[in-house]
Every structure is written in structure tokens, then in C-alpha cells.
mmCIF file of C-alpha atoms in Angstrom:
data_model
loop_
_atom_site.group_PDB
_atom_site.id
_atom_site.type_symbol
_atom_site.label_atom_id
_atom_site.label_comp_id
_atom_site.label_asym_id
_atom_site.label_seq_id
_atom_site.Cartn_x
_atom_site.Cartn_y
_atom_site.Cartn_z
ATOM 1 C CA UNK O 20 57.595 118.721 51.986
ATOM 2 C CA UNK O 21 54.078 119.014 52.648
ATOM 3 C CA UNK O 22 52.027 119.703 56.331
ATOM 4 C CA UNK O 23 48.849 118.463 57.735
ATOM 5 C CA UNK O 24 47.580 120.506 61.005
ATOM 6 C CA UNK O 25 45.780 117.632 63.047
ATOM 7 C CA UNK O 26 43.099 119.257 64.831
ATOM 8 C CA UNK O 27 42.028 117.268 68.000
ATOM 9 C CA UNK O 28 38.546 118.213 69.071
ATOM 10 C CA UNK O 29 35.653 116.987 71.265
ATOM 11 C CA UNK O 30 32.836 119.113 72.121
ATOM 12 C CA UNK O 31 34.140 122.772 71.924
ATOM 13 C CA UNK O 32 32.924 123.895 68.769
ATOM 14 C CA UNK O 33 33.197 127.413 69.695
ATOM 15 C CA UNK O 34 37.078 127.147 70.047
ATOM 16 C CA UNK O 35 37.521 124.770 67.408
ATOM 17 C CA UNK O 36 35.761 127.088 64.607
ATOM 18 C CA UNK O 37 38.964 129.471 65.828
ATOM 19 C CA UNK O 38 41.022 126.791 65.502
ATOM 20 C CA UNK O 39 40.360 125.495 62.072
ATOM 21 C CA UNK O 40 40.295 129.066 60.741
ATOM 22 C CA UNK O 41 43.828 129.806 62.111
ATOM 23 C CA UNK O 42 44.974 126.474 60.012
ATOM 24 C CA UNK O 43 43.047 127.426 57.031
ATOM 25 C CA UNK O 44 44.686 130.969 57.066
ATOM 26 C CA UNK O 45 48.254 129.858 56.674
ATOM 27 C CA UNK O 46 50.271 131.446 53.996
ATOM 28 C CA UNK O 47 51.200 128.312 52.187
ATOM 29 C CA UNK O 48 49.060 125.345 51.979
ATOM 30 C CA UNK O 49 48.969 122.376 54.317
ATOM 31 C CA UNK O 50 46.347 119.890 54.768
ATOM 32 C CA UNK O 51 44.085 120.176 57.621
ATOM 33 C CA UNK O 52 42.408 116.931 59.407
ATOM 34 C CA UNK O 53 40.047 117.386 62.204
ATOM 35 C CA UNK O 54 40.204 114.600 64.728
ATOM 36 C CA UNK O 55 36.645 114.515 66.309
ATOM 37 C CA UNK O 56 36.289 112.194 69.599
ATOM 38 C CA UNK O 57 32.488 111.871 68.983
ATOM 39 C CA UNK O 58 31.091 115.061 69.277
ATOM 40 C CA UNK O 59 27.571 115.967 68.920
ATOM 41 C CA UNK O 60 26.295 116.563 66.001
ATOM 42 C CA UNK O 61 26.608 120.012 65.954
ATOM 43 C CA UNK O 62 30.940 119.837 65.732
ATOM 44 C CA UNK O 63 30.123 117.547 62.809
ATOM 45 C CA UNK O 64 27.692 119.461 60.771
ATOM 46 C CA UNK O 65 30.033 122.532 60.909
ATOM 47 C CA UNK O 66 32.932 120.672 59.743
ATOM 48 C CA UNK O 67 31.114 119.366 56.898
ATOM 49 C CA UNK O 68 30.581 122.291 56.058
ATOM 50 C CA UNK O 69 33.497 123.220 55.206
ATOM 51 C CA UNK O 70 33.920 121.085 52.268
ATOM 52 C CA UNK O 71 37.141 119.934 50.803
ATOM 53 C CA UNK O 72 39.169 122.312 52.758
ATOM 54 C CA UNK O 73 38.907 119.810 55.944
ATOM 55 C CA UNK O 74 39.640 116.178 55.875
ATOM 56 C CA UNK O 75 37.269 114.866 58.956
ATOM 57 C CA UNK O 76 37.686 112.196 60.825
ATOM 58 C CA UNK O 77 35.048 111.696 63.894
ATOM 59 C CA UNK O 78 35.052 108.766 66.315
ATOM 60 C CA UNK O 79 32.448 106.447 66.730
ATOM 61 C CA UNK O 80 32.979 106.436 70.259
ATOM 62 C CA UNK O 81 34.327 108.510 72.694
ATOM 63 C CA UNK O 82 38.400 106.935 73.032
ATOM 64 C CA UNK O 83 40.140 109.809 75.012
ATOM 65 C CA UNK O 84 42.652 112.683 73.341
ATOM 66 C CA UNK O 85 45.423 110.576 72.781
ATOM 67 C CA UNK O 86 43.639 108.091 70.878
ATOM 68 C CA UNK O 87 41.869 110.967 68.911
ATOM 69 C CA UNK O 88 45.168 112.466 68.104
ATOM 70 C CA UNK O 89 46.438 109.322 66.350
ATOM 71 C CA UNK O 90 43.523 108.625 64.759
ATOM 72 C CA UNK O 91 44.236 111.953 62.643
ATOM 73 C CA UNK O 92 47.378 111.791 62.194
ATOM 74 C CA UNK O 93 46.536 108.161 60.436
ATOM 75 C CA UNK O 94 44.446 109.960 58.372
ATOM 76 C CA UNK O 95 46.922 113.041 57.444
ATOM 77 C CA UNK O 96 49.016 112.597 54.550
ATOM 78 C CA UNK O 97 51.244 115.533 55.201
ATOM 79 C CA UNK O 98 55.370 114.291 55.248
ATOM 80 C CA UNK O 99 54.654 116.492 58.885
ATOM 81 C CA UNK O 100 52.957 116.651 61.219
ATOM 82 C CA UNK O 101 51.622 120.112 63.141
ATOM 83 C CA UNK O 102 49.646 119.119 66.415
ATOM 84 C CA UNK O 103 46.885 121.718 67.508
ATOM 85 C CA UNK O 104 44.194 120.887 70.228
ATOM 86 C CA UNK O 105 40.579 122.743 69.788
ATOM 87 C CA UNK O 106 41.406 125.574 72.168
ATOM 88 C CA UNK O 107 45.212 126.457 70.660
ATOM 89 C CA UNK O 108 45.085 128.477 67.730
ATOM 90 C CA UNK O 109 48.462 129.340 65.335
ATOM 91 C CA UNK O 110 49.983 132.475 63.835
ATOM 92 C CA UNK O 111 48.751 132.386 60.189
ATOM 93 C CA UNK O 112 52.830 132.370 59.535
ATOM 94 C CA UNK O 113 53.874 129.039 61.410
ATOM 95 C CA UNK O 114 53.842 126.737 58.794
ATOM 96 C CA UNK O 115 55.788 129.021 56.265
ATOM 97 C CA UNK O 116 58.448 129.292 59.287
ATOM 98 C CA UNK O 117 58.395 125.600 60.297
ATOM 99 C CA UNK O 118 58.870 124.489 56.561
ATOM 100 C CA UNK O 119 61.437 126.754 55.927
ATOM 101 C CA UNK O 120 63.808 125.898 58.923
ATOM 102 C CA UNK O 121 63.028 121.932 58.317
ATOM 103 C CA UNK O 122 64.243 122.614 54.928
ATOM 104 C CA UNK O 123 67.562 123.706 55.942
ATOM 105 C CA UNK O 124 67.757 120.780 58.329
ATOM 106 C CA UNK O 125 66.276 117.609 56.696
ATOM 107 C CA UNK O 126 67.199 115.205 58.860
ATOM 108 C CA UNK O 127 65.116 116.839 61.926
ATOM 109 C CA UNK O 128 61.812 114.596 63.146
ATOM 110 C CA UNK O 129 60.787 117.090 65.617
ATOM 111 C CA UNK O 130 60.216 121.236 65.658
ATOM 112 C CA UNK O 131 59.294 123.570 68.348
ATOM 113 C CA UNK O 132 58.177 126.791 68.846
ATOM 114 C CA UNK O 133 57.815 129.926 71.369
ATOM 115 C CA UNK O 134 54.597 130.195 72.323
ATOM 116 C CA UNK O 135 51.884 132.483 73.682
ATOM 117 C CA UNK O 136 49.705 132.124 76.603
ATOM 118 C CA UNK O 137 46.408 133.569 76.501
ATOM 119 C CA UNK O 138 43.048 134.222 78.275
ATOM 120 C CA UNK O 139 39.886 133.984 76.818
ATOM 121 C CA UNK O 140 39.707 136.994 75.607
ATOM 122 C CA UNK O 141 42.925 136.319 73.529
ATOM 123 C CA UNK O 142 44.727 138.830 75.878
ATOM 124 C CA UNK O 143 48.612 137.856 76.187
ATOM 125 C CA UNK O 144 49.599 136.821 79.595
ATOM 126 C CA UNK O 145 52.890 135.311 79.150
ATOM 127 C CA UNK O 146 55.249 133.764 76.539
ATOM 128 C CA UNK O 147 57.222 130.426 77.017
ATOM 129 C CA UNK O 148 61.389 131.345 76.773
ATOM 130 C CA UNK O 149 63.404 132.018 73.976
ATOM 131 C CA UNK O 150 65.739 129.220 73.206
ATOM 132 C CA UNK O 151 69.343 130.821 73.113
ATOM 133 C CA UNK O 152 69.904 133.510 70.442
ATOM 134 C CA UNK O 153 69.007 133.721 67.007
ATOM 135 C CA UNK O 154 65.779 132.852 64.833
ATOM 136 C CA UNK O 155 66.386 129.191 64.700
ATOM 137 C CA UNK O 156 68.625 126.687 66.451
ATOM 138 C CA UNK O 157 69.045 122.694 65.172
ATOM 139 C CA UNK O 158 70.099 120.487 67.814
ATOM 140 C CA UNK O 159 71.622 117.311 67.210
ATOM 141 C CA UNK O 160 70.338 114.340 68.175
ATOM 142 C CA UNK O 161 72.429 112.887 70.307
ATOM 143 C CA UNK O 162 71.778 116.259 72.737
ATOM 144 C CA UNK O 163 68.311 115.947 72.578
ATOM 145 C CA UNK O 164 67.567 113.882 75.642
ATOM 146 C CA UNK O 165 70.566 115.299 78.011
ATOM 147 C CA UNK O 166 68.730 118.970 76.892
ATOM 148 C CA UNK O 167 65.340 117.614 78.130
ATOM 149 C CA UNK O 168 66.356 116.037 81.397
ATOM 150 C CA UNK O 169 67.564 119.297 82.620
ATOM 151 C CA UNK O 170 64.914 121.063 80.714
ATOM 152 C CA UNK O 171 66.665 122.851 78.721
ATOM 153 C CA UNK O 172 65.123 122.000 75.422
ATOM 154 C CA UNK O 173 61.341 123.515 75.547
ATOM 155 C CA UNK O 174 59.549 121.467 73.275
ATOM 156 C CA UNK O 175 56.199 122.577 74.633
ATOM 157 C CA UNK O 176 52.722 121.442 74.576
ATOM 158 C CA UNK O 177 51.381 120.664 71.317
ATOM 159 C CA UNK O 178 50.513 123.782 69.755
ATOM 160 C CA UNK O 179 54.239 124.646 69.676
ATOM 161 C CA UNK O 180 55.652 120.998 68.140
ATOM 162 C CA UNK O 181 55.270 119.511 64.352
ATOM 163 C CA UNK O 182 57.018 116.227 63.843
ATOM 164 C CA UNK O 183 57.897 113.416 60.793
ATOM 165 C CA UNK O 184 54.728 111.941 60.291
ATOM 166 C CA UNK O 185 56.824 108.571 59.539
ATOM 167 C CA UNK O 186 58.745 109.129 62.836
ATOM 168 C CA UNK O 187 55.560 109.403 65.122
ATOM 169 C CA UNK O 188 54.511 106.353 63.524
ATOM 170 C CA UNK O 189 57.185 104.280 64.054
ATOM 171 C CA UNK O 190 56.976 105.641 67.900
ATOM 172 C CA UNK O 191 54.003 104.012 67.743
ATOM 173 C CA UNK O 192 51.720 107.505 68.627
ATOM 174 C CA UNK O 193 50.121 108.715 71.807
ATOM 175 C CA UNK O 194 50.012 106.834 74.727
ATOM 176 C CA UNK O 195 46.565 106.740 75.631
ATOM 177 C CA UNK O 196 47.247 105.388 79.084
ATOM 178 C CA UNK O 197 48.920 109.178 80.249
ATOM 179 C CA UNK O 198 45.878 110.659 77.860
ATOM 180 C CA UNK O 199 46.181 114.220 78.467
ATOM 181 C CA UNK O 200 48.985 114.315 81.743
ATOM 182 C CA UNK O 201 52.093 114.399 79.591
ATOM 183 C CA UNK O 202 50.801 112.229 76.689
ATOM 184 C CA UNK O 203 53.079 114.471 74.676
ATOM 185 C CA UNK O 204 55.813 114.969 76.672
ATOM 186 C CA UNK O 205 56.221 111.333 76.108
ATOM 187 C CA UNK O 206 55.418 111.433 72.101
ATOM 188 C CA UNK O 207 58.585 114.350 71.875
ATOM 189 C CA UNK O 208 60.934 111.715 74.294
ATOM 190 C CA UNK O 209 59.969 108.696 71.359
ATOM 191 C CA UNK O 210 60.198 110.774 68.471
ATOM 192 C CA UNK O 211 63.546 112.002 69.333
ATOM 193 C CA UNK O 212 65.505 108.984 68.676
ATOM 194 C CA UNK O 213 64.487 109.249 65.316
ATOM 195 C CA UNK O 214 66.431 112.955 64.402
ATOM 196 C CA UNK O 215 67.607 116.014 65.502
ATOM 197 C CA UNK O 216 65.757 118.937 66.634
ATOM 198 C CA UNK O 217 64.965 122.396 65.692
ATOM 199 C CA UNK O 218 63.583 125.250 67.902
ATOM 200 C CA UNK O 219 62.323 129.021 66.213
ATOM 201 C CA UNK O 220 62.628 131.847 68.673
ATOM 202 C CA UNK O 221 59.356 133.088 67.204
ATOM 203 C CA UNK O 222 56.138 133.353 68.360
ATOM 204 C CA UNK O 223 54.115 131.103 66.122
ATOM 205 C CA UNK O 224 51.063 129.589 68.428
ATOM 206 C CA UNK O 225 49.249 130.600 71.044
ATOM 207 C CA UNK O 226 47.360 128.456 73.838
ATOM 208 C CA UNK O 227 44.467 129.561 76.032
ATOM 209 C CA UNK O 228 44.664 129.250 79.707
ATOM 210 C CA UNK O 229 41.335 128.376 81.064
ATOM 211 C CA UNK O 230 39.647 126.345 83.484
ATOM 212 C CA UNK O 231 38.377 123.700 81.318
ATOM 213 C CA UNK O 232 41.498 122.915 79.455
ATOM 214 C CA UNK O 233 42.078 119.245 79.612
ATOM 215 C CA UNK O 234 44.931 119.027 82.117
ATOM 216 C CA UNK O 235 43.313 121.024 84.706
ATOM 217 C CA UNK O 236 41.297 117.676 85.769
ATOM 218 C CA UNK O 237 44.894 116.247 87.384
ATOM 219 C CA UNK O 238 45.914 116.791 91.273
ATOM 220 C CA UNK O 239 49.366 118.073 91.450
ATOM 221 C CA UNK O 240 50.444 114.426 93.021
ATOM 222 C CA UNK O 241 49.112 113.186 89.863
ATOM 223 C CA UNK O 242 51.104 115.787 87.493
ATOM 224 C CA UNK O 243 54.154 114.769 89.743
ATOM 225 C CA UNK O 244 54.226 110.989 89.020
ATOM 226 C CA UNK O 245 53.729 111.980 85.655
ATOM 227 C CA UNK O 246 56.590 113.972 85.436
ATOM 228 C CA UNK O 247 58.839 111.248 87.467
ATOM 229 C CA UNK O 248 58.039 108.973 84.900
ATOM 230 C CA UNK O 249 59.099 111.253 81.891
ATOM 231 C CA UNK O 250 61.928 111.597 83.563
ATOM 232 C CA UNK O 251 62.811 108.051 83.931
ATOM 233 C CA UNK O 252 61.943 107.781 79.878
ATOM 234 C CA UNK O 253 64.660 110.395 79.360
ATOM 235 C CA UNK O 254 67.045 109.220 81.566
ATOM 236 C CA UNK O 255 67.034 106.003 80.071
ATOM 237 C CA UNK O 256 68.342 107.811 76.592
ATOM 238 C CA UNK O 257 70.442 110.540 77.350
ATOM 239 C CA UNK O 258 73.241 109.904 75.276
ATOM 240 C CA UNK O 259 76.465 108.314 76.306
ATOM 241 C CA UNK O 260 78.645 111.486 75.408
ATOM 242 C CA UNK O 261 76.286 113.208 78.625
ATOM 243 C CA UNK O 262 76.562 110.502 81.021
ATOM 244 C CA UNK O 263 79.426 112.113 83.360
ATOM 245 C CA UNK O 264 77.844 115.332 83.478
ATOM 246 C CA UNK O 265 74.221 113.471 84.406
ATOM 247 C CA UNK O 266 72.801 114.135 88.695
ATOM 248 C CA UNK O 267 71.592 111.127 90.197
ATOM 249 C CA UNK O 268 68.082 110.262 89.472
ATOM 250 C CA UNK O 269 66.925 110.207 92.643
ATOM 251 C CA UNK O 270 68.437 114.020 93.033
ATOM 252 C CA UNK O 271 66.056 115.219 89.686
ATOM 253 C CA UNK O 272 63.013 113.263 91.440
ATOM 254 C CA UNK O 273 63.578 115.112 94.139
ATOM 255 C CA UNK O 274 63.841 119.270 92.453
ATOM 256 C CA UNK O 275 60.673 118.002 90.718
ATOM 257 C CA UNK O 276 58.889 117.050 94.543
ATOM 258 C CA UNK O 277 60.213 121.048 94.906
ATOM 259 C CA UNK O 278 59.021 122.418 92.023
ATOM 260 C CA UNK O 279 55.080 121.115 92.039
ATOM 261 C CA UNK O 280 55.019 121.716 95.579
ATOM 262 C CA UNK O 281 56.121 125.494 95.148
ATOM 263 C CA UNK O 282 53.379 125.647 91.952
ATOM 264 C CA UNK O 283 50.645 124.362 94.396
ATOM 265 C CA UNK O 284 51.459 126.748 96.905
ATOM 266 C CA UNK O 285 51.695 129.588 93.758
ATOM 267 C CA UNK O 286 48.171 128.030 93.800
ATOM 268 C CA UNK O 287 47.588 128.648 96.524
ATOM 269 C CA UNK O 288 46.344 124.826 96.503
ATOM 270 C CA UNK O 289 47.208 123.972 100.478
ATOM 271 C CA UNK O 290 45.496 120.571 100.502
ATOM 272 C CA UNK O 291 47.739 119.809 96.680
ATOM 273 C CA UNK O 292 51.052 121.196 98.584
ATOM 274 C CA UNK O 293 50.491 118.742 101.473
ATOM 275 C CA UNK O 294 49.912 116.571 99.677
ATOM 276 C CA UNK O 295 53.749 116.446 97.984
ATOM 277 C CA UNK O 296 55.245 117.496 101.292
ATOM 278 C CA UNK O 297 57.876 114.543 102.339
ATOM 279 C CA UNK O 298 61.191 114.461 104.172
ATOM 280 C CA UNK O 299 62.960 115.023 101.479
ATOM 281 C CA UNK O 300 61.412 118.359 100.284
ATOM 282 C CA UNK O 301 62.233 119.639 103.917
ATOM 283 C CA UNK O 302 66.217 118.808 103.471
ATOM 284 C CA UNK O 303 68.828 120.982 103.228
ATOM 285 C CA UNK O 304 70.598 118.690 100.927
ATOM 286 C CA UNK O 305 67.499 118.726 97.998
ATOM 287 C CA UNK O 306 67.060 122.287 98.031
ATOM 288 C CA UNK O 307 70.615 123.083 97.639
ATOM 289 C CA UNK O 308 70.572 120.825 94.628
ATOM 290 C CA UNK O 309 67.649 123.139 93.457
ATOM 291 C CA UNK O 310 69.541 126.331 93.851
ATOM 292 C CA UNK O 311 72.956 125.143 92.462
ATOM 293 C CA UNK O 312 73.767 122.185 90.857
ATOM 294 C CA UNK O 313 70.630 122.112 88.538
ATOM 295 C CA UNK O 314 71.327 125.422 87.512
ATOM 296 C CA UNK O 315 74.548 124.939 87.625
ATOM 297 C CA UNK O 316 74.860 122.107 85.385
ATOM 298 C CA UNK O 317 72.064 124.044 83.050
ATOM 299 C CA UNK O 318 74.457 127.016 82.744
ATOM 300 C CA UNK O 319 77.593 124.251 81.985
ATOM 301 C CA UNK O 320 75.361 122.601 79.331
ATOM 302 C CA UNK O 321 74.610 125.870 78.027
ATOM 303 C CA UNK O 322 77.956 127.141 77.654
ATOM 304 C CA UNK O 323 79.271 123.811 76.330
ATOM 305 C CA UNK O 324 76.866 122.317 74.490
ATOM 306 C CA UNK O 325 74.361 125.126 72.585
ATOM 307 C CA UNK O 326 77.373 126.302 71.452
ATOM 308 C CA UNK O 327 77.994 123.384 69.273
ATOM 309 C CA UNK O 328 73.939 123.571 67.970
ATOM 310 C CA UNK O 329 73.700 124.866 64.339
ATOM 311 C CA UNK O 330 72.212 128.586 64.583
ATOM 312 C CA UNK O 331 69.647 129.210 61.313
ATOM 313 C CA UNK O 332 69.833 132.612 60.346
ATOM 314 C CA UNK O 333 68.724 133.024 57.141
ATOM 315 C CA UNK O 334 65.421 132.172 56.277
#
């Protein structure tokens, strides 16, 4: 099995030199492409530079993330994939830990990890949550989707996920129509018909919270729709075995109308949070569908169902 990191870049060459020497560090060897979206010149001297230890790739015109991101993973020869934008960086073990749980799981196409958020400084502010107990968990398949929907499975942003190259292809790639508002939510919902899943409860990447990361350009009525429409993706594939345990659509449309309005108000983004304000975030009815059967039927899905996922233990 080998990797290839797929470094998406365009103009931040002083994140992207941190980037590429967090890939170049790792403590077996992977292939590392750098997927440039047209640059200036300066991105591409430095990468030449490099040599042989970084397969470049540079756009001859500016085509959006999304676009960029395929473009390198058509040029990566790695059997996986491991996604990492210019302002993420990764633990110099992630690769050894990735390869090592695949390896006990061959039939995955997708792999997550905790992850780190962190200011510009590199100072820790938070960590995304562990996934049950354990160093490793695979999940099958067919619980993929029903975990997402009630988001239980954190796949994460792209500095926490590695795929099957061959499965992202046949997903087609990025769709550069979201490009950058859930572009990879909706590569992890594709990709996931085409295996099962594994998630490491270690913290193997870390991704900088800053103003001019790329999804801060999208109003929080923007982010919603997105998010409806991820949901209606997953919806549409939650296994038949989940289907009596599913909420009404309309009911999960409505807890995520709740949950961006209570993030712009954490915001304290008043003009975002009216915004999302409709009749149905003032009733009763939705809220108490917040407070008890999501988490309700998170807790039954817990109990039932990551029971039955295969724990790796012994790496």
C-alpha cells in the first residue's frame, strides 16, 4: 500500500512551506503532489526547488479548490489518498498510523482522524471528539451513512480523511460547484458506497483557524443550504437495515435551522442569526426534537450499533 499527500495550494506560500515539510517528515514514505491553482511565481519557484521529493502540478488558470484538488489527486499515484489544504499541517506519525489500521481492514475506502484546531501561532484551541473507545474503530459500510445523518461518524475536514485513490475516482472527485462549502462533506458521502470506514482516536492533523481560511467567505444562510443538501445526499443512502430508526427529513432540516442559528449568535453575527430565524426555529415542537429525539436516537445508535463496529487494538 503506498500514500500520496495531495497538497492543495493557491497563494499562501508561507503556510504551504509548513505544509509540505509536515508531509515530507513522515516516518515512512509516501508521495507528495502539490496541487497549485496558479499561483505566482513565487509558490512555484519554491516548489521546484524541492526537487524530486515533490511531484508539482500548477494550474494554468485559476479553477477553484475543488478542481485543484482533483487535479492532484490525477496526478498521485499513491493506492491512497491523504488530503491536506496549504494551511493544515499533519503529525509526522499519520501516515504510519493510517497505513497500519487500513492494513488490518483492507476493504476500507475512507479513514478519519481526531484532529487539532489551532491559531496562528500553532497554539491548541480545541480538538474534534474521540470516536467511541479504543485506538481505532472500522465501521461497516452499510452504517456509514445512518452514522453521518445523525452525525455520529466525524469524518472531518480534509486534513483528518485519506481515501482509495480508485474509489474517489470512480466518485467522480470534488464537486466544484459546492467548491469550498462542503465540497468534502460531499466527496466522504460518494466515497462511502465504495467500503467501510475506519476512524483513529489519535491526534494526527492539525488545522489553523484563521480569518482567511477558505470557508470563512460563506454567510451562515449559505453554510445552511449547504448542509440541507448533504443531508438530502445522505438520506438518500442510509441503508435499509436503518430505515425504521430514521426522523423525518423535514425534522433534521429543521435541528440544522437550530444549530447555525445558535453558531451565528455564538458569533455574535445578529444580521447571520436573522437571517435563519423562521417559524419553525421558534416552535416548541423543533426544539424538543433538538433536545431529545436527536440525542436520543444518537445515544440508541450508539448503544446498538458501535457496538457491532470492529475495535483495532493492536497496531
Amino acid at each position: 500500500m503506498k500514500f500520496s499527500i495531495v497538497i492543495s495550494t493557491y497563494n499562501r506560500l508561507n503556510l504551504l512551506r509548513r505544509a509540505i515539510d509536515s508531509a515530507l517528515k513522515q516516518t515512512i514514505p509516501c508521495e507528495v503532489v502539490v496541487a497549485d491553482d496558479c499561483s505566482s511565481e513565487d509558490t512555484e519557484r519554491y516548489v521546484r526547488s524541492l526537487g524530486s521529493a515533490v511531484v508539482y502540478h500548477r494550474n494554468q488558470v485559476n479553477q477553484g479548490h475543488a478542481a485543484t484538488v482533483n487535479a492532484g489527486v490525477e496526478k498521485a499515484r499513491g493506492d491512497w489518498i491523504k488530503f491536506l489544504d496549504d494551511d493544515d499541517y499533519l503529525d509526522v506519525n499519520c501516515i504510519e498510523q493510517m497505513s497500519q489500521a487500513i492494513a488490518l481492514c483492507p476493504d476500507a475506502a475512507i479513514c478519519s482522524c481526531i484532529a487539532a484546531q489551532v491559531d496562528t501561532n500553532e497554539v491548541e484551541l480545541s480538538r474534534t471528539p474521540q470516536f467511541g473507545p479504543g485506538l481505532a474503530f472500522y465501521i461497516p459500510q452499510a452504517d456509514i451513512h445512518y452514522g453521518m445523518l445523525l452525525e455520529l461518524i466525524p469524518f472531518g475536514t480534509p486534513v483528518q480523511v485519506a481515501c482509495r485513490r480508485d474509489a474517489f475516482l470512480k466518485t467522480g472527485g470534488w464537486d466544484s460547484q459546492l467548491n469550498t462549502n462542503c465540497d468534502d462533506i460531499d466527496s466522504w458521502i460518494r466515497i462511502a458506497q465504495f467500503g467501510h470506514g475506519i476512524f483513529l482516536n489519535q491526534c494526527l492533523a492539525y488545522r489553523t483557524i484563521w480569518p482567511g481560511a477558505y470557508n470563512q467567505k460563506f454567510s451562515f444562510i449559505q453554510r445552511l443550504n449547504t448542509n440541507i443538501l448533504m443531508k438530502e445526499k445522505i438520506y438518500s443512502l442510509v441503508d435499509e437495515k436503518h430505515r425504521d430508526y430514521l426522523p423525518e427529513l423535514e425534522d433534521i432540516k429543521n435541528y440544522l435551522k437550530l444549530h447555525w442559528t445558535v453558531v451565528a449568535l455564538k458569533k455574535k453575527d445578529l444580521q447571520g442569526c436573522l437571517g435563519l430565524l423562521d417559524t419553525s426555529v421558534c416552535s416548541f415542537a423543533n426544539w424538543k426534537f433538538l433536545l431529545t429525539v436527536l440525542y436520543s436516537r444518537r445515544s440508541k445508535m450508539y448503544s446498538s450499533h458501535v457496538k457491532k463496529f470492529v475495535l483495532i487494538e493492536n497496531f
